[in-house]
Amino acid sequence: MTTEKQVPVLTVDGPSGSGKGTVGQMLAQELGWHFLDSGALYRITALASQDQDIDITNEAQVALVAKGLEIKFIPQKDAPPSVSLAGQVVGDVLRTEQIAEMASQVAAMPKVRAALLLKQRAFAQLPGLVADGRDMGTNVFTDARLKIFLTASPEIRAQRRYKQLKEKGFDVNLARLLEEIQVRDARDQARTVAPLKPADDAHILDSSGLDAQEVVQKVLDLLKAN
Ligand code: DC
């Protein structure tokens, strides 16, 4: 069995729209490592609860859903991995703002976070793991070889989300997106369990003026130096 200590882990945490998803996937591809999109686990918990008609404010029931999830990430070439739930591929519904909002609510529940903890750690497999989320460096992979905390201004993050969602064909409003991002950031930062904040030993990178390739290069340089 491999342990967290033997498997190199690179954590990329940060708020929504900081570019961590894109950067994390590019890093995993570059390094030939596995990739964990931990936000997808919270989104799937929200989606599966909705599908099972569970009251999203009922922590014990949502935690049971989280515990029972059978999730697989299926790697795709030059695209985000597709996600399957109990053998069924979950499409772009996972990326909607409605599911993001519900995911943020369930992510504030300690029992849900506890239910997903071991599932996340199980992704640490050789030759290595790039783990993307909010608390990868602070809670899930505290022994990670390198911890990155990616930031960008709320305006830039809203513009990136706008472009991503438009490309997927969703009807979106930039001002509303900015507002939603700020509300979600505030909730993610203020919650008592695993709030969004850099680990003490994280390297903080501001991606505002950088493209994804430039951020990837900075992280690879840090990985070489550490
Ligand atoms: O990264 P994302 O937008 O897919 O995340 C969805 C929600 O899940 C977001 O509100 C933050 C939360 N989340 C979390 O609390 N911890 C993580 N490790 C990843 C995501």
Coordinates of N, CA and C and ligand atoms in Angstrom, one line a residue:
M1 N 0.8 -1.2 0.0 CA 0.0 0.0 0.0 C 0.9 1.3 0.0
T2 N 0.5 2.2 -0.8 CA 1.3 3.5 -0.8 C 0.7 4.4 0.2
T3 N 1.5 5.2 0.8 CA 1.0 6.2 1.8 C 1.2 7.6 1.2
E4 N 0.6 8.5 1.9 CA 0.7 9.9 1.5 C 2.1 10.4 1.4
K5 N 3.0 9.9 2.4 CA 4.4 10.3 2.5 C 5.2 9.8 1.3
Q6 N 4.9 8.6 0.8 CA 5.7 8.1 -0.3 C 5.3 8.6 -1.7
V7 N 4.0 8.9 -1.8 CA 3.5 9.4 -3.1 C 3.6 11.0 -3.1
P8 N 4.4 11.5 -4.1 CA 4.5 13.0 -4.1 C 3.1 13.6 -4.5
V9 N 2.7 14.6 -3.6 CA 1.5 15.3 -3.9 C 1.8 16.8 -4.0
L10 N 1.1 17.3 -5.1 CA 1.2 18.8 -5.3 C -0.2 19.3 -5.1
T11 N -0.4 20.2 -4.1 CA -1.7 20.7 -3.9 C -1.9 22.1 -4.5
V12 N -3.0 22.3 -5.2 CA -3.3 23.6 -5.8 C -4.7 24.1 -5.2
D13 N -4.6 25.0 -4.3 CA -5.9 25.5 -3.7 C -6.1 26.9 -4.1
G14 N -7.3 27.4 -4.0 CA -7.6 28.7 -4.3 C -9.1 28.9 -4.5
P15 N -9.6 30.2 -4.7 CA -11.0 30.4 -4.9 C -11.4 30.0 -6.3
S16 N -12.7 30.0 -6.6 CA -13.2 29.7 -7.9 C -12.8 30.8 -8.9
G17 N -12.3 30.3 -10.1 CA -11.9 31.2 -11.1 C -10.4 31.7 -11.0
S18 N -9.7 31.1 -10.0 CA -8.3 31.5 -9.8 C -7.4 30.8 -10.9
G19 N -8.1 29.8 -11.6 CA -7.3 29.1 -12.6 C -6.8 27.8 -12.2
K20 N -7.1 27.4 -10.9 CA -6.5 26.2 -10.4 C -6.9 24.9 -11.1
G21 N -8.1 24.9 -11.7 CA -8.6 23.7 -12.4 C -7.7 23.5 -13.6
T22 N -7.7 24.6 -14.4 CA -6.9 24.5 -15.7 C -5.4 24.2 -15.4
V23 N -4.9 25.0 -14.5 CA -3.5 24.9 -14.1 C -3.2 23.5 -13.6
G24 N -4.1 23.0 -12.7 CA -3.9 21.7 -12.1 C -3.9 20.6 -13.1
Q25 N -4.8 20.6 -14.1 CA -4.9 19.6 -15.1 C -3.6 19.7 -16.0
M26 N -3.2 20.9 -16.3 CA -2.0 21.0 -17.2 C -0.8 20.4 -16.4
L27 N -0.7 20.7 -15.1 CA 0.4 20.2 -14.3 C 0.4 18.7 -14.3
A28 N -0.8 18.1 -14.1 CA -0.9 16.6 -14.0 C -0.5 16.0 -15.3
Q29 N -0.9 16.6 -16.4 CA -0.5 16.1 -17.7 C 1.0 16.2 -17.9
E30 N 1.6 17.4 -17.6 CA 3.0 17.6 -17.8 C 3.8 16.6 -16.9
L31 N 3.4 16.4 -15.7 CA 4.1 15.5 -14.8 C 3.8 14.0 -15.0
G32 N 2.7 13.7 -15.7 CA 2.2 12.3 -15.8 C 1.7 11.8 -14.5
W33 N 1.1 12.7 -13.7 CA 0.6 12.4 -12.3 C -1.0 12.3 -12.4
H34 N -1.6 11.7 -11.4 CA -3.0 11.6 -11.3 C -3.5 13.0 -11.0
F35 N -4.8 13.2 -11.2 CA -5.4 14.5 -10.9 C -6.7 14.4 -10.1
L36 N -6.8 15.1 -9.0 CA -8.0 15.1 -8.2 C -8.7 16.5 -8.3
D37 N -9.9 16.5 -8.8 CA -10.7 17.7 -8.8 C -11.7 17.6 -7.6
S38 N -11.2 18.0 -6.4 CA -12.0 17.8 -5.2 C -13.3 18.5 -5.2
G39 N -13.4 19.7 -5.9 CA -14.6 20.4 -6.0 C -15.7 19.6 -6.6
A40 N -15.3 18.7 -7.6 CA -16.3 17.9 -8.2 C -17.0 16.9 -7.2
L41 N -16.3 16.5 -6.2 CA -16.9 15.6 -5.2 C -18.0 16.3 -4.4
Y42 N -17.7 17.6 -4.1 CA -18.8 18.4 -3.4 C -20.0 18.7 -4.4
R43 N -19.6 18.9 -5.7 CA -20.7 19.2 -6.7 C -21.5 17.9 -6.8
I44 N -20.9 16.7 -6.9 CA -21.6 15.5 -7.1 C -22.4 15.2 -5.9
T45 N -21.9 15.5 -4.7 CA -22.7 15.2 -3.5 C -24.0 16.1 -3.6
A46 N -23.9 17.3 -4.1 CA -25.1 18.2 -4.2 C -26.0 17.6 -5.2
L47 N -25.5 17.2 -6.4 CA -26.3 16.7 -7.5 C -27.0 15.4 -7.1
A48 N -26.3 14.5 -6.5 CA -26.8 13.2 -6.1 C -27.9 13.4 -5.0
S49 N -27.7 14.4 -4.1 CA -28.7 14.7 -3.1 C -30.0 15.2 -3.7
Q50 N -29.8 16.1 -4.7 CA -30.9 16.6 -5.4 C -31.7 15.5 -6.2
D51 N -30.9 14.6 -6.8 CA -31.5 13.5 -7.6 C -32.3 12.6 -6.7
Q52 N -31.8 12.4 -5.4 CA -32.5 11.5 -4.5 C -33.5 12.2 -3.6
D53 N -33.9 13.5 -4.1 CA -34.9 14.3 -3.3 C -34.6 14.5 -1.9
I54 N -33.3 14.7 -1.6 CA -32.9 14.8 -0.2 C -32.9 16.3 0.1
D55 N -33.3 16.7 1.3 CA -33.3 18.1 1.7 C -31.8 18.5 1.9
I56 N -31.4 19.5 1.1 CA -30.0 19.8 1.0 C -29.5 20.5 2.3
T57 N -30.4 20.9 3.2 CA -30.0 21.4 4.5 C -29.9 20.4 5.6
N58 N -30.2 19.1 5.3 CA -30.2 18.0 6.3 C -28.8 17.4 6.2
E59 N -27.9 17.8 7.1 CA -26.5 17.4 7.1 C -26.3 15.9 7.2
A60 N -27.1 15.3 8.1 CA -26.9 13.8 8.3 C -27.2 13.1 7.0
Q61 N -28.3 13.5 6.4 CA -28.7 12.8 5.1 C -27.7 13.1 4.0
V62 N -27.3 14.3 3.8 CA -26.4 14.7 2.8 C -25.0 13.9 3.0
A63 N -24.6 13.8 4.3 CA -23.4 13.1 4.5 C -23.5 11.6 4.2
L64 N -24.7 11.0 4.3 CA -24.9 9.6 3.9 C -24.8 9.5 2.4
V65 N -25.3 10.5 1.7 CA -25.2 10.5 0.2 C -23.7 10.5 -0.1
A66 N -22.9 11.4 0.5 CA -21.5 11.6 0.3 C -20.8 10.3 0.5
K67 N -21.1 9.6 1.6 CA -20.4 8.3 2.0 C -20.7 7.3 0.9
G68 N -21.9 7.3 0.3 CA -22.2 6.2 -0.6 C -21.8 6.5 -2.1
L69 N -21.2 7.6 -2.3 CA -20.9 8.0 -3.7 C -20.0 7.0 -4.4
E70 N -20.3 6.5 -5.6 CA -19.4 5.7 -6.4 C -18.9 6.6 -7.5
I71 N -17.8 7.2 -7.3 CA -17.4 8.2 -8.3 C -16.1 7.7 -9.1
K72 N -16.1 8.0 -10.3 CA -14.8 7.7 -11.1 C -14.5 8.9 -11.9
F73 N -13.2 9.3 -12.0 CA -12.8 10.3 -13.0 C -12.2 9.6 -14.2
I74 N -12.7 9.9 -15.3 CA -12.2 9.2 -16.5 C -11.3 10.2 -17.3
P75 N -10.0 10.0 -17.3 CA -9.1 11.0 -18.0 C -9.5 11.2 -19.4
Q76 N -9.4 12.5 -19.9 CA -9.6 12.8 -21.3 C -8.4 13.5 -21.9
K77 N -8.1 13.3 -23.1 CA -6.9 14.0 -23.6 C -7.2 15.5 -23.9
D78 N -6.4 16.4 -23.3 CA -6.6 17.8 -23.5 C -7.9 18.3 -23.1
A79 N -8.6 17.7 -22.2 CA -9.9 18.2 -21.7 C -10.0 17.7 -20.2
P80 N -10.9 18.4 -19.4 CA -11.1 17.9 -18.1 C -11.5 16.5 -18.0
P81 N -11.2 15.7 -17.0 CA -11.6 14.4 -16.9 C -13.2 14.3 -16.9
S82 N -13.8 13.3 -17.5 CA -15.2 13.2 -17.3 C -15.5 12.5 -16.0
V83 N -16.6 12.8 -15.4 CA -16.9 12.2 -14.1 C -18.1 11.2 -14.2
S84 N -17.9 10.1 -13.6 CA -19.1 9.1 -13.6 C -19.6 8.9 -12.2
L85 N -20.9 8.8 -12.1 CA -21.5 8.6 -10.8 C -22.3 7.3 -10.9
A86 N -21.9 6.2 -10.1 CA -22.5 4.9 -10.2 C -22.6 4.4 -11.7
G87 N -21.5 4.6 -12.4 CA -21.4 4.1 -13.7 C -22.0 5.0 -14.8
Q88 N -22.6 6.1 -14.4 CA -23.2 7.0 -15.4 C -22.4 8.2 -15.6
V89 N -22.1 8.6 -16.8 CA -21.3 9.8 -17.0 C -22.2 11.0 -16.7
V90 N -21.6 11.9 -15.8 CA -22.4 13.1 -15.4 C -21.9 14.2 -16.4
G91 N -22.8 14.9 -17.0 CA -22.3 15.9 -18.1 C -22.1 17.3 -17.5
D92 N -22.3 18.3 -18.3 CA -22.0 19.7 -17.9 C -22.9 20.2 -16.8
V93 N -23.9 19.5 -16.4 CA -24.8 19.9 -15.3 C -24.0 20.2 -14.1
L94 N -22.9 19.4 -13.9 CA -22.1 19.6 -12.8 C -21.5 21.0 -12.7
R95 N -21.3 21.6 -13.8 CA -20.6 22.9 -13.9 C -21.6 24.1 -13.8
T96 N -22.9 23.9 -13.6 CA -23.8 25.0 -13.6 C -23.7 25.8 -12.2
E97 N -24.1 27.0 -12.3 CA -24.0 27.9 -11.1 C -25.0 27.3 -10.0
Q98 N -26.1 26.7 -10.4 CA -27.0 26.2 -9.4 C -26.4 25.1 -8.6
I99 N -25.6 24.2 -9.3 CA -25.0 23.1 -8.6 C -23.8 23.7 -7.8
A100 N -23.1 24.7 -8.3 CA -22.0 25.3 -7.6 C -22.5 25.9 -6.2
E101 N -23.6 26.5 -6.3 CA -24.2 27.1 -5.1 C -24.6 26.0 -4.1
M102 N -25.2 25.0 -4.5 CA -25.5 23.9 -3.6 C -24.3 23.2 -3.1
A103 N -23.3 23.1 -3.9 CA -22.0 22.5 -3.5 C -21.4 23.3 -2.4
S104 N -21.4 24.6 -2.5 CA -20.9 25.5 -1.5 C -21.6 25.3 -0.1
Q105 N -22.9 25.1 -0.2 CA -23.7 24.8 1.0 C -23.3 23.5 1.7
V106 N -23.2 22.4 0.9 CA -22.9 21.1 1.5 C -21.4 21.1 1.9
A107 N -20.6 21.9 1.3 CA -19.2 21.9 1.7 C -18.9 22.5 3.0
A108 N -20.0 23.3 3.5 CA -19.8 23.9 4.8 C -20.2 22.9 6.0
M109 N -20.6 21.7 5.6 CA -21.1 20.7 6.6 C -20.0 19.8 7.1
P110 N -19.6 19.8 8.3 CA -18.5 19.0 8.8 C -18.7 17.5 8.5
K111 N -19.9 17.0 8.6 CA -20.1 15.5 8.4 C -19.9 15.2 6.9
V112 N -20.2 16.1 6.0 CA -20.0 15.9 4.6 C -18.5 15.9 4.3
R113 N -17.8 16.8 4.9 CA -16.3 16.9 4.7 C -15.7 15.7 5.2
A114 N -16.1 15.2 6.4 CA -15.5 14.0 6.9 C -15.8 12.8 6.0
A115 N -17.0 12.7 5.5 CA -17.3 11.6 4.6 C -16.5 11.6 3.3
L116 N -16.1 12.7 2.9 CA -15.3 12.8 1.6 C -13.8 12.7 1.8
L117 N -13.3 12.8 3.1 CA -11.9 12.9 3.4 C -11.1 11.7 2.9
L118 N -11.5 10.5 3.3 CA -10.8 9.3 2.9 C -10.9 9.1 1.4
K119 N -12.0 9.4 0.8 CA -12.2 9.2 -0.7 C -11.2 10.1 -1.4
Q120 N -10.9 11.3 -0.9 CA -9.9 12.1 -1.5 C -8.5 11.6 -1.3
R121 N -8.2 11.1 -0.1 CA -6.8 10.6 0.2 C -6.5 9.4 -0.7
A122 N -7.6 8.6 -1.1 CA -7.3 7.4 -1.9 C -6.8 7.8 -3.3
F123 N -6.9 9.0 -3.7 CA -6.4 9.4 -5.0 C -4.9 9.5 -5.0
A124 N -4.3 9.5 -3.8 CA -2.8 9.6 -3.8 C -2.2 8.3 -4.2
Q125 N -1.9 8.2 -5.5 CA -1.3 6.9 -6.0 C -0.1 7.3 -6.8
L126 N 0.9 6.4 -6.9 CA 2.1 6.6 -7.7 C 1.7 6.7 -9.2
P127 N 2.4 7.5 -10.0 CA 3.7 8.2 -9.6 C 3.5 9.5 -8.9
G128 N 2.3 10.0 -8.7 CA 2.1 11.3 -8.0 C 0.7 11.8 -8.2
L129 N 0.3 12.8 -7.4 CA -1.0 13.4 -7.5 C -1.0 14.9 -7.5
V130 N -1.7 15.5 -8.4 CA -2.0 16.9 -8.3 C -3.4 17.0 -7.8
A131 N -3.6 17.7 -6.6 CA -4.9 17.8 -6.0 C -5.4 19.2 -6.0
D132 N -6.6 19.5 -6.6 CA -7.1 20.8 -6.7 C -8.3 21.0 -5.8
G133 N -8.3 22.1 -5.1 CA -9.5 22.4 -4.2 C -9.4 23.6 -3.3
R134 N -9.9 23.5 -2.1 CA -9.8 24.6 -1.2 C -9.0 24.3 0.0
D135 N -9.0 23.0 0.4 CA -8.3 22.6 1.7 C -7.3 21.4 1.4
M136 N -6.8 21.3 0.2 CA -5.9 20.2 -0.1 C -4.7 20.3 0.8
G137 N -4.1 21.6 0.8 CA -2.9 21.8 1.6 C -3.1 21.9 3.1
T138 N -4.3 22.4 3.5 CA -4.5 22.6 4.9 C -5.0 21.4 5.6
N139 N -5.7 20.5 4.9 CA -6.4 19.4 5.6 C -6.2 18.0 5.0
V140 N -6.3 17.9 3.7 CA -6.4 16.6 3.1 C -5.0 16.0 2.9
F141 N -4.1 16.8 2.4 CA -2.7 16.4 2.1 C -1.7 17.3 2.8
T142 N -1.7 17.2 4.1 CA -0.9 18.2 4.9 C 0.6 17.9 4.7
D143 N 0.9 16.7 4.3 CA 2.4 16.4 4.0 C 2.8 16.6 2.6
A144 N 2.0 17.3 1.8 CA 2.2 17.4 0.4 C 3.7 18.0 0.1
R145 N 4.2 17.5 -1.0 CA 5.6 17.9 -1.3 C 5.6 19.4 -1.6
L146 N 4.6 19.9 -2.3 CA 4.5 21.4 -2.6 C 3.1 21.8 -2.5
K147 N 2.9 23.0 -1.9 CA 1.5 23.5 -1.8 C 1.5 24.9 -2.4
I148 N 0.5 25.0 -3.4 CA 0.3 26.3 -4.1 C -1.0 26.8 -3.7
F149 N -1.1 28.2 -3.4 CA -2.4 28.8 -3.2 C -2.5 29.9 -4.3
L150 N -3.5 29.6 -5.2 CA -3.6 30.5 -6.4 C -4.7 31.5 -6.2
T151 N -4.4 32.8 -6.4 CA -5.4 33.8 -6.3 C -5.5 34.6 -7.6
A152 N -6.5 35.5 -7.6 CA -6.7 36.4 -8.7 C -7.8 37.3 -8.2
S153 N -7.9 38.6 -8.8 CA -8.9 39.5 -8.3 C -10.3 38.9 -8.7
P154 N -11.3 39.3 -7.8 CA -12.7 38.8 -8.1 C -13.1 39.1 -9.5
E155 N -12.8 40.3 -10.0 CA -13.2 40.7 -11.4 C -12.6 39.8 -12.4
I156 N -11.4 39.5 -12.3 CA -10.7 38.6 -13.3 C -11.3 37.2 -13.2
R157 N -11.6 36.8 -12.0 CA -12.2 35.4 -11.8 C -13.6 35.3 -12.4
A158 N -14.3 36.4 -12.2 CA -15.7 36.4 -12.8 C -15.6 36.4 -14.3
Q159 N -14.7 37.1 -14.9 CA -14.5 37.1 -16.4 C -14.1 35.7 -16.9
R160 N -13.3 35.1 -16.1 CA -12.8 33.7 -16.6 C -14.0 32.7 -16.5
R161 N -14.8 32.8 -15.4 CA -16.0 31.9 -15.3 C -17.0 32.2 -16.4
Y162 N -17.1 33.5 -16.7 CA -18.1 34.0 -17.7 C -17.7 33.3 -19.1
K163 N -16.4 33.4 -19.4 CA -15.9 32.8 -20.6 C -16.1 31.3 -20.7
Q164 N -15.8 30.6 -19.6 CA -15.9 29.2 -19.5 C -17.4 28.7 -19.7
L165 N -18.3 29.4 -19.0 CA -19.7 29.0 -19.0 C -20.3 29.4 -20.4
K166 N -19.9 30.5 -21.0 CA -20.4 30.9 -22.3 C -20.0 29.8 -23.3
E167 N -18.7 29.4 -23.2 CA -18.2 28.4 -24.1 C -19.0 27.1 -24.0
K168 N -19.5 26.8 -22.8 CA -20.3 25.6 -22.7 C -21.7 25.8 -23.1
G169 N -22.1 27.0 -23.5 CA -23.4 27.3 -24.0 C -24.4 27.8 -23.0
F170 N -23.9 28.1 -21.8 CA -24.8 28.6 -20.7 C -25.1 30.1 -20.9
D171 N -26.3 30.5 -20.5 CA -26.7 31.9 -20.6 C -26.3 32.5 -19.3
V172 N -25.3 33.4 -19.3 CA -24.7 34.0 -18.0 C -24.6 35.5 -18.1
N173 N -24.6 36.1 -16.9 CA -24.6 37.5 -16.7 C -23.3 37.8 -15.9
L174 N -22.5 38.7 -16.4 CA -21.2 38.9 -15.8 C -21.3 39.5 -14.4
A175 N -22.2 40.5 -14.3 CA -22.4 41.2 -13.0 C -22.9 40.2 -11.9
R176 N -23.8 39.4 -12.4 CA -24.4 38.4 -11.4 C -23.3 37.4 -11.0
L177 N -22.5 37.0 -12.0 CA -21.5 36.0 -11.7 C -20.5 36.6 -10.6
L178 N -20.2 37.9 -10.8 CA -19.2 38.5 -9.9 C -19.8 38.5 -8.5
E179 N -21.1 38.8 -8.4 CA -21.8 38.8 -7.1 C -21.8 37.4 -6.5
E180 N -22.2 36.4 -7.3 CA -22.2 35.0 -6.8 C -20.9 34.6 -6.3
I181 N -19.8 34.9 -7.1 CA -18.5 34.5 -6.7 C -18.1 35.1 -5.3
Q182 N -18.5 36.4 -5.1 CA -18.2 37.1 -3.9 C -18.9 36.5 -2.7
V183 N -20.2 36.1 -2.9 CA -21.0 35.5 -1.9 C -20.4 34.1 -1.5
R184 N -20.0 33.3 -2.6 CA -19.5 32.0 -2.3 C -18.1 32.0 -1.7
D185 N -17.3 33.0 -2.1 CA -15.9 33.2 -1.5 C -16.1 33.4 0.0
A186 N -17.1 34.4 0.3 CA -17.3 34.8 1.7 C -17.7 33.5 2.5
R187 N -18.6 32.7 1.9 CA -19.0 31.5 2.7 C -17.9 30.5 2.8
D188 N -17.1 30.3 1.8 CA -16.0 29.3 1.8 C -14.9 29.8 2.8
Q189 N -14.8 31.1 2.9 CA -13.7 31.6 3.8 C -14.2 31.7 5.3
A190 N -15.5 31.9 5.5 CA -16.0 32.1 6.8 C -16.4 30.8 7.5
R191 N -16.5 29.7 6.8 CA -17.1 28.5 7.5 C -16.0 28.0 8.5
T192 N -16.6 27.3 9.5 CA -15.7 26.9 10.6 C -14.9 25.7 10.3
V193 N -15.4 24.8 9.4 CA -14.5 23.6 9.1 C -13.8 23.9 7.8
A194 N -12.5 23.7 7.8 CA -11.7 23.8 6.6 C -12.0 25.0 5.7
P195 N -11.9 26.2 6.3 CA -12.2 27.4 5.5 C -11.1 27.6 4.4
L196 N -11.5 28.3 3.4 CA -10.6 28.6 2.3 C -9.5 29.6 2.8
K197 N -8.3 29.1 2.9 CA -7.2 29.9 3.3 C -5.9 29.2 3.0
P198 N -4.8 29.9 2.7 CA -3.6 29.2 2.4 C -3.0 28.5 3.6
A199 N -2.4 27.3 3.3 CA -1.6 26.6 4.4 C -0.5 27.5 4.8
D200 N 0.0 27.3 6.0 CA 1.2 28.2 6.5 C 2.4 28.0 5.5
D201 N 2.5 26.8 5.0 CA 3.7 26.5 4.2 C 3.4 26.5 2.7
A202 N 2.3 27.2 2.3 CA 1.9 27.3 0.9 C 2.6 28.5 0.2
H203 N 2.9 28.3 -1.1 CA 3.4 29.4 -1.9 C 2.2 30.1 -2.5
I204 N 2.1 31.4 -2.3 CA 0.9 32.1 -2.9 C 1.3 32.7 -4.2
L205 N 0.5 32.4 -5.2 CA 0.7 32.9 -6.6 C -0.5 33.7 -7.1
D206 N -0.3 34.9 -7.5 CA -1.4 35.7 -8.1 C -1.4 35.5 -9.6
S207 N -2.5 34.9 -10.1 CA -2.5 34.6 -11.5 C -3.1 35.7 -12.3
S208 N -3.5 36.9 -11.7 CA -4.2 37.9 -12.4 C -3.6 38.3 -13.8
G209 N -2.3 38.6 -13.8 CA -1.7 39.0 -15.0 C -1.0 37.9 -15.8
L210 N -1.3 36.7 -15.5 CA -0.5 35.6 -16.1 C -1.5 34.7 -16.9
D211 N -1.0 34.0 -17.9 CA -1.8 33.0 -18.6 C -1.5 31.7 -17.9
A212 N -2.3 30.6 -18.3 CA -2.2 29.4 -17.5 C -0.8 28.8 -17.7
Q213 N -0.2 28.9 -18.9 CA 1.1 28.3 -19.1 C 2.2 28.9 -18.3
E214 N 2.1 30.3 -18.1 CA 3.0 31.0 -17.2 C 2.9 30.5 -15.8
V215 N 1.7 30.3 -15.3 CA 1.5 29.8 -13.9 C 2.1 28.4 -13.8
V216 N 1.8 27.5 -14.8 CA 2.3 26.2 -14.8 C 3.8 26.2 -14.7
Q217 N 4.5 27.1 -15.5 CA 5.9 27.1 -15.4 C 6.5 27.5 -14.1
K218 N 5.8 28.5 -13.5 CA 6.2 29.0 -12.1 C 6.1 27.8 -11.1
V219 N 5.0 27.0 -11.2 CA 4.8 25.9 -10.3 C 5.9 24.8 -10.5
L220 N 6.2 24.5 -11.8 CA 7.2 23.5 -12.1 C 8.5 24.0 -11.6
D221 N 8.8 25.3 -11.7 CA 10.1 25.8 -11.2 C 10.2 25.6 -9.7
L222 N 9.0 25.9 -9.0 CA 9.0 25.7 -7.5 C 9.2 24.2 -7.2
L223 N 8.6 23.3 -8.0 CA 8.6 21.9 -7.7 C 10.1 21.4 -7.8
K224 N 10.8 22.0 -8.8 CA 12.2 21.6 -9.0 C 13.0 22.0 -7.8
A225 N 12.7 23.2 -7.3 CA 13.5 23.8 -6.2 C 13.1 23.3 -4.8
N226 N 12.1 22.5 -4.8 CA 11.6 22.0 -3.4 C 11.8 20.5 -3.3
Ligands
DC1 O1 -13.9 24.3 -7.2 P1 -15.4 24.1 -7.3 O2 -16.1 25.4 -7.8 O3 -15.8 23.0 -8.2 O4 -16.0 23.8 -5.8 C1 -17.4 23.7 -5.6 C2 -17.6 24.0 -4.1 O5 -17.0 23.1 -3.2 C3 -17.1 25.4 -3.7 O6 -18.1 26.1 -3.0 C4 -16.0 25.1 -2.7 C5 -16.2 23.7 -2.2 N1 -15.0 23.0 -2.1 C6 -14.5 22.8 -0.8 O7 -15.1 23.3 0.1 N2 -13.4 22.1 -0.6 C7 -12.7 21.6 -1.6 N3 -11.6 20.9 -1.4 C8 -13.1 21.8 -3.0 C9 -14.3 22.5 -3.1

